Coordinates of C-alpha atoms and ligand atoms in Angstrom, one line a residue:
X211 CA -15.8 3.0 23.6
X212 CA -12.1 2.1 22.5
X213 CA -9.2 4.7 21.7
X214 CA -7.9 4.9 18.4
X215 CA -4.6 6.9 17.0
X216 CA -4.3 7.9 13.4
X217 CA -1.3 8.4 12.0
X218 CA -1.6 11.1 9.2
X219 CA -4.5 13.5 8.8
X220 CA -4.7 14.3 5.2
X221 CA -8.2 13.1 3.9
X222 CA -7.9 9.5 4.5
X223 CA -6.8 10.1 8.3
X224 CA -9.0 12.9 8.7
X225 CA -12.2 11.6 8.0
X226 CA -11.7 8.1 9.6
X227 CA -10.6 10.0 12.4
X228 CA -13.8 12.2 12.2
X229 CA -16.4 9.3 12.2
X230 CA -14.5 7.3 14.9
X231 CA -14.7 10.9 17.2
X232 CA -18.7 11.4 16.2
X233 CA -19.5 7.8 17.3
X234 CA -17.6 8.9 20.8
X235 CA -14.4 6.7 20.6
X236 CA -11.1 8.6 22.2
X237 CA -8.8 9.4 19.1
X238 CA -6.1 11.4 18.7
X239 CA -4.7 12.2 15.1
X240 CA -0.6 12.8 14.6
X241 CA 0.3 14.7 11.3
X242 CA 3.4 16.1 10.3
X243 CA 1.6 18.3 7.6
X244 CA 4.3 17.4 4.5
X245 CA 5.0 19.6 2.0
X246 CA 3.3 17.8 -1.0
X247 CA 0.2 16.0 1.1
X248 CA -2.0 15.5 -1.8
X249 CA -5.0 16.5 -0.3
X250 CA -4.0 19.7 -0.3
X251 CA -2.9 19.9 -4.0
X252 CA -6.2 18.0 -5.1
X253 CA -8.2 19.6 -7.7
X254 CA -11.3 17.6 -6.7
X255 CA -13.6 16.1 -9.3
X256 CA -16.2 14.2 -7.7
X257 CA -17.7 12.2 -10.6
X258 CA -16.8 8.6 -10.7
X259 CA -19.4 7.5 -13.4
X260 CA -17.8 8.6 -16.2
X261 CA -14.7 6.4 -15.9
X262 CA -13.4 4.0 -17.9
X263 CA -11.7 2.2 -15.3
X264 CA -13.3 -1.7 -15.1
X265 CA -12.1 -2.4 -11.7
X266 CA -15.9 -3.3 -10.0
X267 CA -14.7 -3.2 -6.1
X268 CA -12.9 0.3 -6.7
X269 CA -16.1 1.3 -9.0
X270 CA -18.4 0.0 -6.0
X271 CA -16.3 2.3 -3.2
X272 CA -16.3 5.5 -5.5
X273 CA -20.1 5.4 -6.4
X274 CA -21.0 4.3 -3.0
X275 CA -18.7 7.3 -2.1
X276 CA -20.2 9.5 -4.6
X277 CA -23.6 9.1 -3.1
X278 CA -23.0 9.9 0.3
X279 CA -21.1 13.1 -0.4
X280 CA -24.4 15.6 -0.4
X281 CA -25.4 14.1 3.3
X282 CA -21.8 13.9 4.5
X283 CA -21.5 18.0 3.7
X284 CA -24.2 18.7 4.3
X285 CA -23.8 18.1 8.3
X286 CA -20.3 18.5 8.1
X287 CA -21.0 22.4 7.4
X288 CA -24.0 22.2 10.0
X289 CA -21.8 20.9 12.8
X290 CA -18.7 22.9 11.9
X291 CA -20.2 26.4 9.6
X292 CA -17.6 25.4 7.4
X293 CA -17.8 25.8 3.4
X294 CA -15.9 22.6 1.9
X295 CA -16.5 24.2 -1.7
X296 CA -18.6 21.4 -2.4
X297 CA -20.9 21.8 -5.4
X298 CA -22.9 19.7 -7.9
X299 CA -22.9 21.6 -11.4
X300 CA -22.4 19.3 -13.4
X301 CA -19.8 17.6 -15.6
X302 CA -18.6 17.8 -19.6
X303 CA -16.7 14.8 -21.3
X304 CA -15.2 16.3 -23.9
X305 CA -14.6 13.6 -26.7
X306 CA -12.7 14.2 -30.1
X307 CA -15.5 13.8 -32.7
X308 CA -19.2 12.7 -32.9
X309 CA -18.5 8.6 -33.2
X310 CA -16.5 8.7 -29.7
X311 CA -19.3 10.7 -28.2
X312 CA -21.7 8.2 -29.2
X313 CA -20.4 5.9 -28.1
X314 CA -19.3 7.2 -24.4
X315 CA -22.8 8.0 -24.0
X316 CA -23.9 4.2 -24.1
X317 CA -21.1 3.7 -21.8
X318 CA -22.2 6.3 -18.9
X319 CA -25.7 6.2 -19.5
X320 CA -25.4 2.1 -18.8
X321 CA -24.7 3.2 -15.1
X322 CA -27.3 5.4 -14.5
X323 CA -30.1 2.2 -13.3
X324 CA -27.6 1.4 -10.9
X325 CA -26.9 4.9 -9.9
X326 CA -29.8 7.0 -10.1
X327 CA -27.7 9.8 -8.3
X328 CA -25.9 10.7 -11.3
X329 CA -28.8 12.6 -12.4
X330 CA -29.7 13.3 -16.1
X331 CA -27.2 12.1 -18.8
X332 CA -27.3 13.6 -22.3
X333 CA -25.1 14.4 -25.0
X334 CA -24.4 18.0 -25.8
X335 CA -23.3 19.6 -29.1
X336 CA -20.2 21.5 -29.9
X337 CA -22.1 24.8 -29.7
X338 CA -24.1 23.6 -25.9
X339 CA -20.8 23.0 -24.8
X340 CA -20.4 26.9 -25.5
X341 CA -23.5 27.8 -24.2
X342 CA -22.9 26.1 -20.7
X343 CA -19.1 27.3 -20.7
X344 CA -18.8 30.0 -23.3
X345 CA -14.8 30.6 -22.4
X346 CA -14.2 26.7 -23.3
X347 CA -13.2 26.2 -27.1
X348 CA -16.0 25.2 -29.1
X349 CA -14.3 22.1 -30.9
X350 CA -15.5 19.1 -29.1
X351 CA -18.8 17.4 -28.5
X352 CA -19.5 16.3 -24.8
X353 CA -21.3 14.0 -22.9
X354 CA -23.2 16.0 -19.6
X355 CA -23.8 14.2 -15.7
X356 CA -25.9 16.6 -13.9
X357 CA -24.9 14.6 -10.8
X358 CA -21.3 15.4 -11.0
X359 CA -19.4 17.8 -8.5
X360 CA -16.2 19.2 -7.1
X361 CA -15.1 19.7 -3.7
X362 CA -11.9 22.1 -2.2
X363 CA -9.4 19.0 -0.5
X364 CA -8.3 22.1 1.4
X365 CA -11.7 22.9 2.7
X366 CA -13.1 20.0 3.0
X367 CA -10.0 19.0 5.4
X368 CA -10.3 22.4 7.5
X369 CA -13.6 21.3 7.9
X370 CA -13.3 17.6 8.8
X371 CA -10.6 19.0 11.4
X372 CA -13.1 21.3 12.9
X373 CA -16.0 19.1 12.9
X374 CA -13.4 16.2 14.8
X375 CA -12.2 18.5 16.9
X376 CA -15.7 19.8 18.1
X377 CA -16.6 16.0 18.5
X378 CA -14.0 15.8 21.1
X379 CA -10.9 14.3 19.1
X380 CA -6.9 15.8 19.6
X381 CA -5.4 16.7 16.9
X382 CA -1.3 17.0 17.4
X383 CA 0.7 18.6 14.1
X384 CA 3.5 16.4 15.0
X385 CA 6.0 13.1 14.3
X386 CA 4.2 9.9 15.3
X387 CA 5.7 8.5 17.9
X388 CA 5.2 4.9 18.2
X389 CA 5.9 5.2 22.1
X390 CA 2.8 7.5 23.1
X391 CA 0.3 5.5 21.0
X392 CA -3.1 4.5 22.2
X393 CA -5.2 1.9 21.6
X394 CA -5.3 0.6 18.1
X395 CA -2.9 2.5 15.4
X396 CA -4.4 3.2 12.3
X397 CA -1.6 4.5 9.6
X398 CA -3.2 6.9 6.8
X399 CA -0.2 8.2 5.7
X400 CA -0.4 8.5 2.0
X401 CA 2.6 8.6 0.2
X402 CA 4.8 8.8 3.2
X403 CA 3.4 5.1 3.3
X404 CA 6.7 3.3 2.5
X405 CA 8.4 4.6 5.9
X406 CA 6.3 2.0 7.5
X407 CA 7.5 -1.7 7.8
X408 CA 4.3 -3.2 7.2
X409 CA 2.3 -4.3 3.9
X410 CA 0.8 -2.8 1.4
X411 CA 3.8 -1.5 -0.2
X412 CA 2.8 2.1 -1.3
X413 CA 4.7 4.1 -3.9
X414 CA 3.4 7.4 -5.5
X415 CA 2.6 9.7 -8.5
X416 CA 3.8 13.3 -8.6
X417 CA 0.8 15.2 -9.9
X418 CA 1.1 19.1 -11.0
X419 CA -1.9 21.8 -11.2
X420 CA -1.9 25.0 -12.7
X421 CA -4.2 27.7 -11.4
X422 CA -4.7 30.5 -13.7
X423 CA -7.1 33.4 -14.5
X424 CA -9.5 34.0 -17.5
X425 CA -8.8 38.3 -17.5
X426 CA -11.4 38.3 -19.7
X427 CA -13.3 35.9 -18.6
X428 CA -17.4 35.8 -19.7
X429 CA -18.7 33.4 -16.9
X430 CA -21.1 34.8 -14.7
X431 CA -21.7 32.0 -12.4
X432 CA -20.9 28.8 -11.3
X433 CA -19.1 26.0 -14.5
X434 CA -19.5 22.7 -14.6
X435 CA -16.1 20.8 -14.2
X436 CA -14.8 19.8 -17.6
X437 CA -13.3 16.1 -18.0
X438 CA -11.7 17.1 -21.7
X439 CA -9.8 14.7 -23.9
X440 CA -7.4 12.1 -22.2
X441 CA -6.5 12.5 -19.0
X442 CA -7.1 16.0 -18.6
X443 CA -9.3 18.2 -16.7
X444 CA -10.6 21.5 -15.9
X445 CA -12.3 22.6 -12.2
X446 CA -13.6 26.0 -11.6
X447 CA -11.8 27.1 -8.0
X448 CA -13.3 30.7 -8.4
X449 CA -15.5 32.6 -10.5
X450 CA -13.0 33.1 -14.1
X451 CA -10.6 31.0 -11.9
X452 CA -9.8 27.5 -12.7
X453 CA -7.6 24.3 -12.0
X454 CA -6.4 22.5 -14.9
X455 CA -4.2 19.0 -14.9
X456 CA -2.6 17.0 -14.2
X457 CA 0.9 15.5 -14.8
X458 CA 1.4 12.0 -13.9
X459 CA 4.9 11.1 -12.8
X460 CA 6.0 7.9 -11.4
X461 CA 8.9 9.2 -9.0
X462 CA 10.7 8.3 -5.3
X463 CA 11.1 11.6 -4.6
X464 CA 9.0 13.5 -2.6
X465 CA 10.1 16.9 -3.7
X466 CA 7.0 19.8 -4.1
X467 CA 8.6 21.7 -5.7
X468 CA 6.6 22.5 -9.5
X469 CA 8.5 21.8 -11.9
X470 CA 9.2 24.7 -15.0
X471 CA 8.4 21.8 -17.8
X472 CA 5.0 21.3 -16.6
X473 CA 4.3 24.3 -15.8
X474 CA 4.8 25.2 -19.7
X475 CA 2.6 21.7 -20.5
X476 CA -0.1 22.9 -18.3
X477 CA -0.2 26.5 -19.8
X478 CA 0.0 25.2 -23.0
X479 CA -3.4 23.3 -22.1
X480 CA -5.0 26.5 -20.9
X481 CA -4.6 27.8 -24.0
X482 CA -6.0 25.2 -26.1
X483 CA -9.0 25.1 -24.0
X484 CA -9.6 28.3 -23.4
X485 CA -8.2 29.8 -26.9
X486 CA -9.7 32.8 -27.1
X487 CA -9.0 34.1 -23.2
X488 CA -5.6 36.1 -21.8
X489 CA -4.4 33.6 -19.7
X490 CA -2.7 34.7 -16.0
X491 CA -1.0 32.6 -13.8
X492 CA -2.3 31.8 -10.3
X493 CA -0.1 29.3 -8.7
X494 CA 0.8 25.3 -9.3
X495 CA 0.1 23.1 -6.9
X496 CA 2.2 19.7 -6.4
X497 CA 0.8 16.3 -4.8
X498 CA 1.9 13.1 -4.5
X499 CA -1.1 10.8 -5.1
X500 CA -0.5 7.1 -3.0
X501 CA -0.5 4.1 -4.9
X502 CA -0.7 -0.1 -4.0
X503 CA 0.4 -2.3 -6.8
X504 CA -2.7 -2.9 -7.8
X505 CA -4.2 0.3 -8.0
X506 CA -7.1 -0.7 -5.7
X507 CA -7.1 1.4 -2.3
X508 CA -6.5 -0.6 1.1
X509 CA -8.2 -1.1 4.4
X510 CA -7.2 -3.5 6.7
X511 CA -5.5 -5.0 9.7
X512 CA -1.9 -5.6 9.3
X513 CA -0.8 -6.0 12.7
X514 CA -2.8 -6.7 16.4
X515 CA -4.0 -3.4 16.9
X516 CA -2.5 -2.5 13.5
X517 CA -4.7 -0.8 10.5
X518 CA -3.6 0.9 7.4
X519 CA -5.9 2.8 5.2
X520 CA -3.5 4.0 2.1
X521 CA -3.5 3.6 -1.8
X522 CA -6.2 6.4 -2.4
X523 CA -5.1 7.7 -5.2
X524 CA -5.9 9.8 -8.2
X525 CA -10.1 9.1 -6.5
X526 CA -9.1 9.6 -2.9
X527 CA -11.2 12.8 -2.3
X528 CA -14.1 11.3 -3.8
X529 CA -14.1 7.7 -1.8
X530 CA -12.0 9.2 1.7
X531 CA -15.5 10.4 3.1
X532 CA -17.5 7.1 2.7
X533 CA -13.9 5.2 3.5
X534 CA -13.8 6.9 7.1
X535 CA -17.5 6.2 7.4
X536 CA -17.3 2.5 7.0
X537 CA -13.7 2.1 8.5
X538 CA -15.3 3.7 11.7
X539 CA -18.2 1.5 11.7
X540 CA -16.3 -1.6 10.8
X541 CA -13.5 -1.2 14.2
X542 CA -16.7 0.0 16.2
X543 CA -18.0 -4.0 15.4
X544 CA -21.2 -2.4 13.3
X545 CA -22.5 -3.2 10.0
X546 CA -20.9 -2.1 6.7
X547 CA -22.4 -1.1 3.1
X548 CA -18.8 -2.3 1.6
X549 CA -16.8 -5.4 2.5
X550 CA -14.2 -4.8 4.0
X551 CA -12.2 -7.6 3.3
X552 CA -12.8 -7.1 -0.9
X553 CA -9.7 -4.2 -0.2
X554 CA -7.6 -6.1 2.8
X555 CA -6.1 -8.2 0.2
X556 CA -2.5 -8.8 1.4
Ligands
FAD733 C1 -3.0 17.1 -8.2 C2 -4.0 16.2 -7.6 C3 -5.3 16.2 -8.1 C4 -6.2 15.3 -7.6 N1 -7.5 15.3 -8.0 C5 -8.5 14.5 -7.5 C6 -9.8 14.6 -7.9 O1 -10.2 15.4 -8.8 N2 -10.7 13.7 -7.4 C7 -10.4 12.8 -6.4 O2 -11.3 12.1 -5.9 N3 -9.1 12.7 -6.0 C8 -8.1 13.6 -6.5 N4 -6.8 13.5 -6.1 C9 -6.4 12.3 -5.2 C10 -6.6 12.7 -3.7 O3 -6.2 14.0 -3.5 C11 -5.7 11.7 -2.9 O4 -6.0 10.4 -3.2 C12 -5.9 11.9 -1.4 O5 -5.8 13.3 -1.1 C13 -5.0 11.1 -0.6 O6 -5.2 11.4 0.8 P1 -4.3 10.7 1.9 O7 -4.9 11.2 3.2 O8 -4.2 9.3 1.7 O9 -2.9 11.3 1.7 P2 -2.3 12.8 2.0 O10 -3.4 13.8 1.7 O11 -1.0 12.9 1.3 O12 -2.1 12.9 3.6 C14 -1.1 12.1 4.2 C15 -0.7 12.9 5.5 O13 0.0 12.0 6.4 C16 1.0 12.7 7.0 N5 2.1 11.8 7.5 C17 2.8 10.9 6.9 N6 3.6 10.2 7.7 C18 3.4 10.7 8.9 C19 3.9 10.5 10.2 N7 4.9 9.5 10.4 N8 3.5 11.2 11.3 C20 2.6 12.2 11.1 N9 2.0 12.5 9.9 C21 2.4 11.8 8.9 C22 1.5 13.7 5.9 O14 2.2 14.8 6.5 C23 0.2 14.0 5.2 O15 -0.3 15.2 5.8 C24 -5.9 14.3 -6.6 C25 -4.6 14.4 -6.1 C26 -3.6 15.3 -6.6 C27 -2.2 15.3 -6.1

């Protein structure tokens, strides 16, 4: 068995460091819990398929990732008793008229052979829209995945804590410090990425959420997350309770603090989507997503005894639990599902 320190226990760190613990290694995680971690903010769509996005290596780790997520919970909330707020409901692609519909249906219906976990695919009429989610506005055809989901990055970390924790691991809320590492370092620190010398460079994306409340709100039980027109979308975080976002900023700042203009953009959204409904304010949530150049995440030796998992993200809480599964199994010398070296590309 080896010893391992991770540096950073958002999703990324926390999950590596939870597979490395269950397979016995000595690991010790050091975060500094920063204001603006973006697990924490994460609204967590788990749904991949539906994607435009061409890359195929980043499409291979999130459906990969997308398929392990009911196992992965599932023992995670054995081993710990933890609820991650993981649930598979469904998802709605809204789309602006009849013709775009159409069409998106070839599109994710093309990756069902290959991914028979996405369940059943169909298109669904303005007024089935309503039926499934009668507070959402009636104006847009949609295309449904019965195999999509959302998860809580909140709970799901709480839980990956516990579960590492019960498998023996350390966890210190703390500064690395380079002096009182162990065995090999492996740096998961999202955003706060660029403090270290090493490649790949990171730089990040402010994101904003807005929380709110339907006060009138007619659901009963459990909606399907709602991927509606561009890059917008709406996750249920409670029943009449939902997440809707998110802003995209290119910044260096690595300020949390919400910001009052998108705070008006994101209410403004609520209301179109939910036109009929008295909206009330929850909270907003900030995040700043990690990016590398290319957009593609990274895993891979930079150093002797030198790893870096970073560049999750706007799909890091779908493809962090598979990520930490075959990180762990690649430094433990076993077999991986994903290549490795298609995302050490320095
Ligand atoms: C608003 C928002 C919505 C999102 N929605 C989705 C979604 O629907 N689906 C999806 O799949 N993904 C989503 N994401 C993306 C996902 O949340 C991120 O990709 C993922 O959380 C990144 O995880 P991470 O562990 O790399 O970074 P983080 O969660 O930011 O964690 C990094 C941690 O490292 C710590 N750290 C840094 N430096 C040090 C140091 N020197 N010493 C100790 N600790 C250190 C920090 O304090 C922090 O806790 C969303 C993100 C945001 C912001």
């Amino acid at each position: 068995m080896a010893s391992f320190t991770i540096v950073g226990g958002g999703i990324a760190g926390a999950s590596t460091a939870y597979h490395l613990a269950r397979k016995g290694h000595q690991v010790t995680v050091y975060d500094r819990a920063d204001t603006g971690q973006a697990t924490d903010a994460s609204a967590g769509i788990i749904c991949p398929w539906v994607s435009q996005r061409r890359n195929k290596k980043w499409y291979r780790l999130v459906k990969e990732s997308a398929k392990y997520y009911p196992d992965f919970i599932a023992r995670l909330q054995e081993e710990t008793g933890l609820d991650t707020g993981y649930r598979r409901e469904g998802s709605i692609s809204l789309f602006k008229d009849d013709h775009v519909q159409s069409l998106a249906f070839d599109r994710i219906s093309a990756k069902k052979p290959d991914a028979p976990e996405m369940g059943e695919v169909r298109m669904v009429s303005r007024e089935e829209v309503k039926q499934m989610h009668p507070d959402l506005t009636g104006l847009y055809p949609g295309v449904f995945v019965e195999g999509g989901g959302q998860v809580k990055g909140a709970s799901l970390l709480k839980a990956l804590k516990a579960g590492f924790l019960k498998h023996g691991g350390e966890w210190i809320t703390a500064d690395f410090d380079a002096e009182k590492s162990e065995g090999t370092v492996i740096y998961a620190t999202g955003a706060w990425g660029i403090e270290q010398d090493t490649d790949p460079k990171i730089r990040h994306q402010r994101s904003e959420v807005l929380h709110f409340k339907l006060k009138d709100g007619m659901k009963e039980d459990h909606a399907p997350v709602v991927m509606a027109l561009g890059p917008i979308y709406i996750v249920e975080m409670g029943l009449n309770q939902y997440a809707i976002g998110t802003t995209h900023e290119d910044t260096e700042s690595f300020s949390a603090e919400p910001s009052a203009e998108n705070h008006e953009y994101l209410r403004g959204l609520a209301h179109r989507y939910f036109p009929d409904s008295e909206i009330e304010d929850v909270k907003m949530m900030v995040g700043l997503k990690p990016y590398t150049r290319d957009f593609l995440p990274f895993l891979g030796k930079v150093e002797e005894d030198v790893f870096v998992i970073n560049g999750m993200g706007a799909t890091g809480l779908t493809a962090s639990p598979f990520v930490g599964h075959e990180v762990a199994a690649h430094l433990s010398g076993e077999e991986t599902t994903l290549d490795i070296s298609d995302y050490s590309y320095i």
